[in-house]
GROMACS .gro file of C-alpha atoms in nm:
model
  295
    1UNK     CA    1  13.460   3.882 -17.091
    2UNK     CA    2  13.301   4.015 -16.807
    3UNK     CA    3  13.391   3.876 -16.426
    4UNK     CA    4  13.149   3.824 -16.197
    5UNK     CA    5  13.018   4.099 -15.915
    6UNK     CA    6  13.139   3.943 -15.625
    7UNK     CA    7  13.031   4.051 -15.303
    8UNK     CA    8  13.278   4.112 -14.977
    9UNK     CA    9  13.111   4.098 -14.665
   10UNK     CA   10  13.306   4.307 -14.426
   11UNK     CA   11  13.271   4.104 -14.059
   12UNK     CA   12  13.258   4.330 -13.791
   13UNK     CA   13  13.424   4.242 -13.519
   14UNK     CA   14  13.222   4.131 -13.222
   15UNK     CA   15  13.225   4.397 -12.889
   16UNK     CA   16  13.431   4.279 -12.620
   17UNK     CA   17  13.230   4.229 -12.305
   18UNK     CA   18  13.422   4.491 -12.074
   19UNK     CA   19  13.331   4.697 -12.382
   20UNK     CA   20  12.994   4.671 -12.344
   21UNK     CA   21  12.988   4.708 -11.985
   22UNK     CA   22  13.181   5.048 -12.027
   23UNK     CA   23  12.906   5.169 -12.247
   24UNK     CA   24  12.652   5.052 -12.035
   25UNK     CA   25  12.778   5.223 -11.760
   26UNK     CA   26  12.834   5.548 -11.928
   27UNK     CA   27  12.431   5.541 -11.963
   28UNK     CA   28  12.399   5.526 -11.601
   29UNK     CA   29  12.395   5.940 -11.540
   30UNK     CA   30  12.374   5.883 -11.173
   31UNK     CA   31  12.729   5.680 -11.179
   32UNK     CA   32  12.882   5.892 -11.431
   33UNK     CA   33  12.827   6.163 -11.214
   34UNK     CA   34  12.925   5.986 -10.864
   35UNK     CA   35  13.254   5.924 -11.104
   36UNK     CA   36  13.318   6.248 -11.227
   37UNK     CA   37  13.288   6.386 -10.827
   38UNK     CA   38  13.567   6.090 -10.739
   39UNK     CA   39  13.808   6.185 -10.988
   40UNK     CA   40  13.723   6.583 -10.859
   41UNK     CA   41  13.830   6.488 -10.471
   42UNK     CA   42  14.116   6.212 -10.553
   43UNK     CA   43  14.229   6.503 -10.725
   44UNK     CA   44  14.231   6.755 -10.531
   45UNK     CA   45  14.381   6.517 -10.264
   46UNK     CA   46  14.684   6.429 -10.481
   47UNK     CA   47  14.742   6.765 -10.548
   48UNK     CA   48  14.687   6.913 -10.178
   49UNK     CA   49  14.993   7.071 -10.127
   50UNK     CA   50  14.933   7.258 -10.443
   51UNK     CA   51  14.581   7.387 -10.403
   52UNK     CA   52  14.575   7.463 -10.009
   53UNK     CA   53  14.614   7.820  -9.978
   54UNK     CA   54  14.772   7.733  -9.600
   55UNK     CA   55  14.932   7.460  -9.444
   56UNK     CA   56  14.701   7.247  -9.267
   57UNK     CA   57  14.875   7.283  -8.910
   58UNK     CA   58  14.880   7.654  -8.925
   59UNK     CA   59  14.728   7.833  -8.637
   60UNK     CA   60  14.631   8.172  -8.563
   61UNK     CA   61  14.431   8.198  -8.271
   62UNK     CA   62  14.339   8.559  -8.336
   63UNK     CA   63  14.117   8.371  -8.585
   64UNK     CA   64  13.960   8.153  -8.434
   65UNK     CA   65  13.584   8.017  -8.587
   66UNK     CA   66  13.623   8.273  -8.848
   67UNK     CA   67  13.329   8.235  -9.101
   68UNK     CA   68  13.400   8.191  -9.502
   69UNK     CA   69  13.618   8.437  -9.665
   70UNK     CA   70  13.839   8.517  -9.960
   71UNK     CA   71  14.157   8.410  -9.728
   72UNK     CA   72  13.964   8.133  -9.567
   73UNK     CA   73  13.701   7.953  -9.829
   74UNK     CA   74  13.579   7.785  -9.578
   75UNK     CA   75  13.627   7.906  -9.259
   76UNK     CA   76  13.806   7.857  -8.990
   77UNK     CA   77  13.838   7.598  -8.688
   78UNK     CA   78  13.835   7.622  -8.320
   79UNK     CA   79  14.224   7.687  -8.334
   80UNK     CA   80  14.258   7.927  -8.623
   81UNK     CA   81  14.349   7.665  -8.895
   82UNK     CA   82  14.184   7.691  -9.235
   83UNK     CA   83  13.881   7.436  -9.288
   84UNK     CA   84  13.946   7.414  -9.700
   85UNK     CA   85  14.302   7.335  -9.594
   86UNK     CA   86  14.210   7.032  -9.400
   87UNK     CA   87  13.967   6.904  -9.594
   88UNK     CA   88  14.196   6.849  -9.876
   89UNK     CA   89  14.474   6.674  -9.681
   90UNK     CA   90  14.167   6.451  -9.521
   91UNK     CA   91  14.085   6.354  -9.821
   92UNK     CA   92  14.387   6.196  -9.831
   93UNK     CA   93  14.386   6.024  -9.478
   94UNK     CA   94  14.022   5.876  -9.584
   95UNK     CA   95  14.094   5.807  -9.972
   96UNK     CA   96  14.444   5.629  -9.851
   97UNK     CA   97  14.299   5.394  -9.539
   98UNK     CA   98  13.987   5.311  -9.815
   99UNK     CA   99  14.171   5.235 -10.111
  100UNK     CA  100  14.493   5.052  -9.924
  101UNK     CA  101  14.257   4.855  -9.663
  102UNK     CA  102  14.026   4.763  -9.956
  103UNK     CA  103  14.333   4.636 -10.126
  104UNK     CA  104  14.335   4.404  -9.877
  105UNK     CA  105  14.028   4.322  -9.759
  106UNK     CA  106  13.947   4.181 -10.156
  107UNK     CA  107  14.316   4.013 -10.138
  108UNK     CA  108  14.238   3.791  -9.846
  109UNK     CA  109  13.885   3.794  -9.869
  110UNK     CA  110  13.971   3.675 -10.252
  111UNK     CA  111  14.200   3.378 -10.167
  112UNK     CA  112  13.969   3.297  -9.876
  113UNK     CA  113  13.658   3.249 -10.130
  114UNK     CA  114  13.821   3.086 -10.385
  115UNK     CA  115  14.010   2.841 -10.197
  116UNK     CA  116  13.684   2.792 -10.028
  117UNK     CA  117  13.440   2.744 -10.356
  118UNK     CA  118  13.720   2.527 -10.561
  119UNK     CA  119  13.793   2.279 -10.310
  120UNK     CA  120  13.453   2.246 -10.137
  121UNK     CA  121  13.462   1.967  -9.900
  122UNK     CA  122  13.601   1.985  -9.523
  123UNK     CA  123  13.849   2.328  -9.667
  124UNK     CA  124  13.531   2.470  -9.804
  125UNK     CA  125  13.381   2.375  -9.417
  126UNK     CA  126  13.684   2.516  -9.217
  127UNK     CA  127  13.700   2.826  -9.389
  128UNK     CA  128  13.349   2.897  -9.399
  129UNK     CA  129  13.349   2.846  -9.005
  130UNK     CA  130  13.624   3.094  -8.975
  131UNK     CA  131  13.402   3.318  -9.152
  132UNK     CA  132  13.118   3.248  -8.898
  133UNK     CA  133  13.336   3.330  -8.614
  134UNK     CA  134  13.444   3.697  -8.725
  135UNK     CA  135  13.100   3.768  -8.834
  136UNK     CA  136  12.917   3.675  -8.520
  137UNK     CA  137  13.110   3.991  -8.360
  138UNK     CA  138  12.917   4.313  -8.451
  139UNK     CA  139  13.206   4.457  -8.671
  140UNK     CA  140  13.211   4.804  -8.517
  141UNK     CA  141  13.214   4.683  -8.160
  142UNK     CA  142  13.519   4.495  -8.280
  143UNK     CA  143  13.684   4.744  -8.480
  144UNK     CA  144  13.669   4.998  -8.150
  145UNK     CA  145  13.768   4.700  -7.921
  146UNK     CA  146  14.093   4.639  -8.162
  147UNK     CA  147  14.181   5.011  -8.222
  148UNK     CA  148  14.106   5.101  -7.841
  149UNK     CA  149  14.413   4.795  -7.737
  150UNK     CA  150  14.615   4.915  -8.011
  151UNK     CA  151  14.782   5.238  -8.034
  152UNK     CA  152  14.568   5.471  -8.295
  153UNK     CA  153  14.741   5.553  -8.611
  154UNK     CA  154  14.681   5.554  -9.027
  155UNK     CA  155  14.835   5.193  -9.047
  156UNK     CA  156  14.664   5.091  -8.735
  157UNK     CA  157  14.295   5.120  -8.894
  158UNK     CA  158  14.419   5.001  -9.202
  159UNK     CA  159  14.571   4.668  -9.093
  160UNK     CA  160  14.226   4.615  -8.893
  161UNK     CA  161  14.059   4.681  -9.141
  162UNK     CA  162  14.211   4.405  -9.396
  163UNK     CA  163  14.187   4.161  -9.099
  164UNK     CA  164  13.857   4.172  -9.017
  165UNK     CA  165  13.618   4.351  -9.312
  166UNK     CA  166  13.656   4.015  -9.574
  167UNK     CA  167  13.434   3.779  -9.481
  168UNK     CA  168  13.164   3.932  -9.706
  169UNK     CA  169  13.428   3.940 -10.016
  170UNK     CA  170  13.510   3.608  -9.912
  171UNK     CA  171  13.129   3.466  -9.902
  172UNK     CA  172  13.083   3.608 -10.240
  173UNK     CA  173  13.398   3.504 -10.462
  174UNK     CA  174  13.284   3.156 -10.287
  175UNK     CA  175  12.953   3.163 -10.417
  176UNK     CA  176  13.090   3.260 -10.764
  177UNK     CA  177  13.330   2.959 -10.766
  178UNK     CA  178  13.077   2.716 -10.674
  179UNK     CA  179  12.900   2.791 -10.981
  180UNK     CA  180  13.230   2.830 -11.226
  181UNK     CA  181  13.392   2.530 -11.127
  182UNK     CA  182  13.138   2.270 -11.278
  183UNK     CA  183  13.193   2.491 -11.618
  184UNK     CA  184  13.307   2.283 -11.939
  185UNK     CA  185  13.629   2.494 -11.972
  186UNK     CA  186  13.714   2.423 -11.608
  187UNK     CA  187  13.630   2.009 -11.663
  188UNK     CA  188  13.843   2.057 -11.954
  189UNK     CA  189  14.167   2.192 -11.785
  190UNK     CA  190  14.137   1.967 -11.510
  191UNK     CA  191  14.112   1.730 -11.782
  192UNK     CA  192  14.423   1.803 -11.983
  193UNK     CA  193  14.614   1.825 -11.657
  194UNK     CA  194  14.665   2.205 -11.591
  195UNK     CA  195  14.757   2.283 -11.204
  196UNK     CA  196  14.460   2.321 -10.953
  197UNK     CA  197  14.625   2.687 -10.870
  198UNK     CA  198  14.656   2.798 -11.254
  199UNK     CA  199  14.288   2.674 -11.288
  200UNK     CA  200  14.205   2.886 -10.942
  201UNK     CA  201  14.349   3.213 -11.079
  202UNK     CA  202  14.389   3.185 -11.418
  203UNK     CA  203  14.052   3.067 -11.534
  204UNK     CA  204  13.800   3.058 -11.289
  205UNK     CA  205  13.905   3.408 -11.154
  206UNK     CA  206  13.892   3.658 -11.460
  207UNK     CA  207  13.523   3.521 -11.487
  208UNK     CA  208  13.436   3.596 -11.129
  209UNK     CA  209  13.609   3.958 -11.171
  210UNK     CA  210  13.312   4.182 -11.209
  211UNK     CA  211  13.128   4.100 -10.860
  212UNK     CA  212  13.486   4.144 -10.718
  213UNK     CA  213  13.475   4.513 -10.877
  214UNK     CA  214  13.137   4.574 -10.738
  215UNK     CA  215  13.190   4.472 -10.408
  216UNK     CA  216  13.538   4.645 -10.371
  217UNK     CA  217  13.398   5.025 -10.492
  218UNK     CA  218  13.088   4.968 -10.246
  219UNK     CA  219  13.395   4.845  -9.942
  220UNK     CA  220  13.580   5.155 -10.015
  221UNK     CA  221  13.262   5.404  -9.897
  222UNK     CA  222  13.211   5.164  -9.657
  223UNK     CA  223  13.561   5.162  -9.523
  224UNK     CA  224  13.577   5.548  -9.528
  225UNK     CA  225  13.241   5.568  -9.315
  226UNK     CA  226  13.401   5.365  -9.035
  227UNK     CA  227  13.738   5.566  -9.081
  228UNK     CA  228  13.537   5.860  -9.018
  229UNK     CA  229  13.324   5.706  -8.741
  230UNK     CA  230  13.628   5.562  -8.530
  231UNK     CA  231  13.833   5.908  -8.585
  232UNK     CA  232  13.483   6.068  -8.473
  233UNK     CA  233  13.549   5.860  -8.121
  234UNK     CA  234  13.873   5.960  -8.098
  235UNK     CA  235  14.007   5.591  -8.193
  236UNK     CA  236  14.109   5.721  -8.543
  237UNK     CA  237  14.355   5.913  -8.712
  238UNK     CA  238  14.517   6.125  -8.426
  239UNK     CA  239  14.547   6.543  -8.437
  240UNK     CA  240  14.702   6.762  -8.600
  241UNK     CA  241  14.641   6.515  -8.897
  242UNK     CA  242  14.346   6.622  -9.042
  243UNK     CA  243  14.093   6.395  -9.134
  244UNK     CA  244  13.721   6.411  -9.160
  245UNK     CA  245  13.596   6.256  -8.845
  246UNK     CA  246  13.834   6.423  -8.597
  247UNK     CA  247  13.748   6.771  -8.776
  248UNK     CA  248  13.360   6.680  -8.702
  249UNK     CA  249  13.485   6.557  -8.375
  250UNK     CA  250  13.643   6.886  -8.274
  251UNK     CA  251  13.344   7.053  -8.377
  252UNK     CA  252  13.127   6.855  -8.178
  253UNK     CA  253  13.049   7.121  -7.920
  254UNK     CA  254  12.668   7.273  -7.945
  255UNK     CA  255  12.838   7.642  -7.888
  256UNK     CA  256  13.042   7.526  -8.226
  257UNK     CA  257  12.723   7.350  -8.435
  258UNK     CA  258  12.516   7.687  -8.364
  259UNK     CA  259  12.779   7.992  -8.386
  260UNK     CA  260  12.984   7.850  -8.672
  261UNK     CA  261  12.814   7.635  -8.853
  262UNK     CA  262  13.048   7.594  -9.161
  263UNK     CA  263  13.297   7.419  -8.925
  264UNK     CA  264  13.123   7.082  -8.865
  265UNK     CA  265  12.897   7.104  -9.213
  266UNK     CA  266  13.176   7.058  -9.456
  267UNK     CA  267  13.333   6.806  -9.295
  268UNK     CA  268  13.008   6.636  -9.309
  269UNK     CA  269  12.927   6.712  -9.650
  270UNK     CA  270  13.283   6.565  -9.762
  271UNK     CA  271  13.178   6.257  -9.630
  272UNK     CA  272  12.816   6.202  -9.747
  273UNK     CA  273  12.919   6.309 -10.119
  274UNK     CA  274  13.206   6.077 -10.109
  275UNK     CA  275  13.020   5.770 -10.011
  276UNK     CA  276  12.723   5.839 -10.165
  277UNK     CA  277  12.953   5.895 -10.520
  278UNK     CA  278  13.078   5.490 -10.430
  279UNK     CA  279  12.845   5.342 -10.386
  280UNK     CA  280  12.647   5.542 -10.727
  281UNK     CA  281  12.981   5.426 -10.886
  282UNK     CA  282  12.916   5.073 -10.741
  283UNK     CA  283  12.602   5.014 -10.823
  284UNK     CA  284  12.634   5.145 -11.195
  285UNK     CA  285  12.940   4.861 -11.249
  286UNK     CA  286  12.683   4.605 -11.093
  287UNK     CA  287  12.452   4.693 -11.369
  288UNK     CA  288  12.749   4.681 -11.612
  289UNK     CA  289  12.901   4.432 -11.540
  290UNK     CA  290  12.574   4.180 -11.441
  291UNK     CA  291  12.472   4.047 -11.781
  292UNK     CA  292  12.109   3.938 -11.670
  293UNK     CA  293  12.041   4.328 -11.591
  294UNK     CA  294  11.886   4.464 -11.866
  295UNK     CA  295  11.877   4.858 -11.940
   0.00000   0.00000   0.00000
């Protein structure tokens, strides 16, 4: 006696959503590549000390404006120090004040929002107010206003920064809540009983993640811009430290720009390929992670 064929069906399991999104994103050439130049100059930055050929401070004024050469890569500045030198430790005065005043800026700028978009009511009116306020001063005028009263230094910009760059962050984790909150999973916690601050950050939040993501790769070019611009105007990151704005600022001078042009450019260059790989970075995890985009 014979038995019966049966049949298995082999279930495959379903992709996980942050799956998905990673594959998505790995089609996006123009983010791939913005990534791949990141993890190049974070890099390079960690490992500073190790790739410099001189220390950063060094001077040797016999030197002075020399052009690109196998001892110097890149040149050399107004005071004989090597440009390739100081570009990698700026990289780490503009990677650190972007990635530790981002840190921030989506903390508080998180709370804010969802505090804000759970509660509604006269909190959700207060806060938004607040908001108002800070965002009524052009941002830069107030960033140079602070730094200018304050004394100039790494932590400096990166305090102001956090203090003042969230009300956008804020606005949209707001927006997101407004819209989660009347979910059935979120009636049905509030239903069983679960606290209003588990239901905040346990299960409204992980579904508002992605547009958090977005917004805090596309802060961090933005933060590093205004780094750049305030150590530009002096109100920065204070010589010897290197960083990318007070290296352009040095080279300022029209004598500079037009008999050693390798001094200002690479500064420059540092900072349009590092913002422009954010925000391709940021606007490939939009597409990602935005399930009404379709490829």
């Amino acid at each position: 006696m014979t038995s019966p064929d049966i049949n298995l069906e082999v279930k495959q399991k379903p992709e996980s959503l942050w799956r998905i999104a990673f594959d998505k994103f790995m089609k996006n050439k123009l983010a791939v590549s913005g990534a791949v130049v990141l993890i190049i100059i974070i890099g390079m930055a960690i490992f500073a000390p190790l790739i410099a050929p001189h220390s950063p401070e060094e001077q040797v004024l016999t030197n002075r404006l020399a052009p690109p050469s196998a001892e110097h890569p890149l040149g050399t500045d107004e005071l004989g120090r090597d440009t390739f030198s100081r570009l990698l430790y700026g990289a780490r005065v503009s990677l650190t004040v972007g990635f530790v005043a981002v840190a921030g800026i989506i903390s508080i700028g998180t709370i804010v929002g969802a505090v804000a978009g759970y509660f509604g009511g006269i909190i959700d009116s207060i806060l938004m107010r607040v908001v108002d306020v800070i965002i009524a001063f052009p941002q830069i005028f107030l960033l140079i206003t602070l730094i200018a009263v304050l004394e100039p230094s790494l932590g400096t910009l990166i305090v102001v920064f956090a203090l003042f760059s969230w009300t956008g962050t804020a606005r949209l984790v707001r927006g997101e809540f407004l819209t989660l909150r009347t979910r059935e999973f979120v009636l049905a916690a509030r239903t069983i009983g679960i606290r209003k601050g588990k239901i905040i950050f346990s299960h409204i939040l992980p579904n508002a993640i992605g547009p958090i993501i977005v917004t805090a790769t596309l802060q961090i070019g933005y933060v590093i811009l205004a780094e750049s611009t305030l150590s530009y105007l002096g109100l920065g990151v204070q010589p010897p430290t290197p960083s990318w704005g007070n290296m352009l600022q040095a080279a300022q001078d029209f004598s500079i720009m037009l008999y050693a042009w390798w001094y200002p450019l690479f500064p420059g260059l540092m900072i349009l390929i590092t913002i422009l790989s954010f925000n391709f970075v940021g606007d490939g995890l939009r597409d990602a992670l935005d399930p009404k985009r379709k490829n």
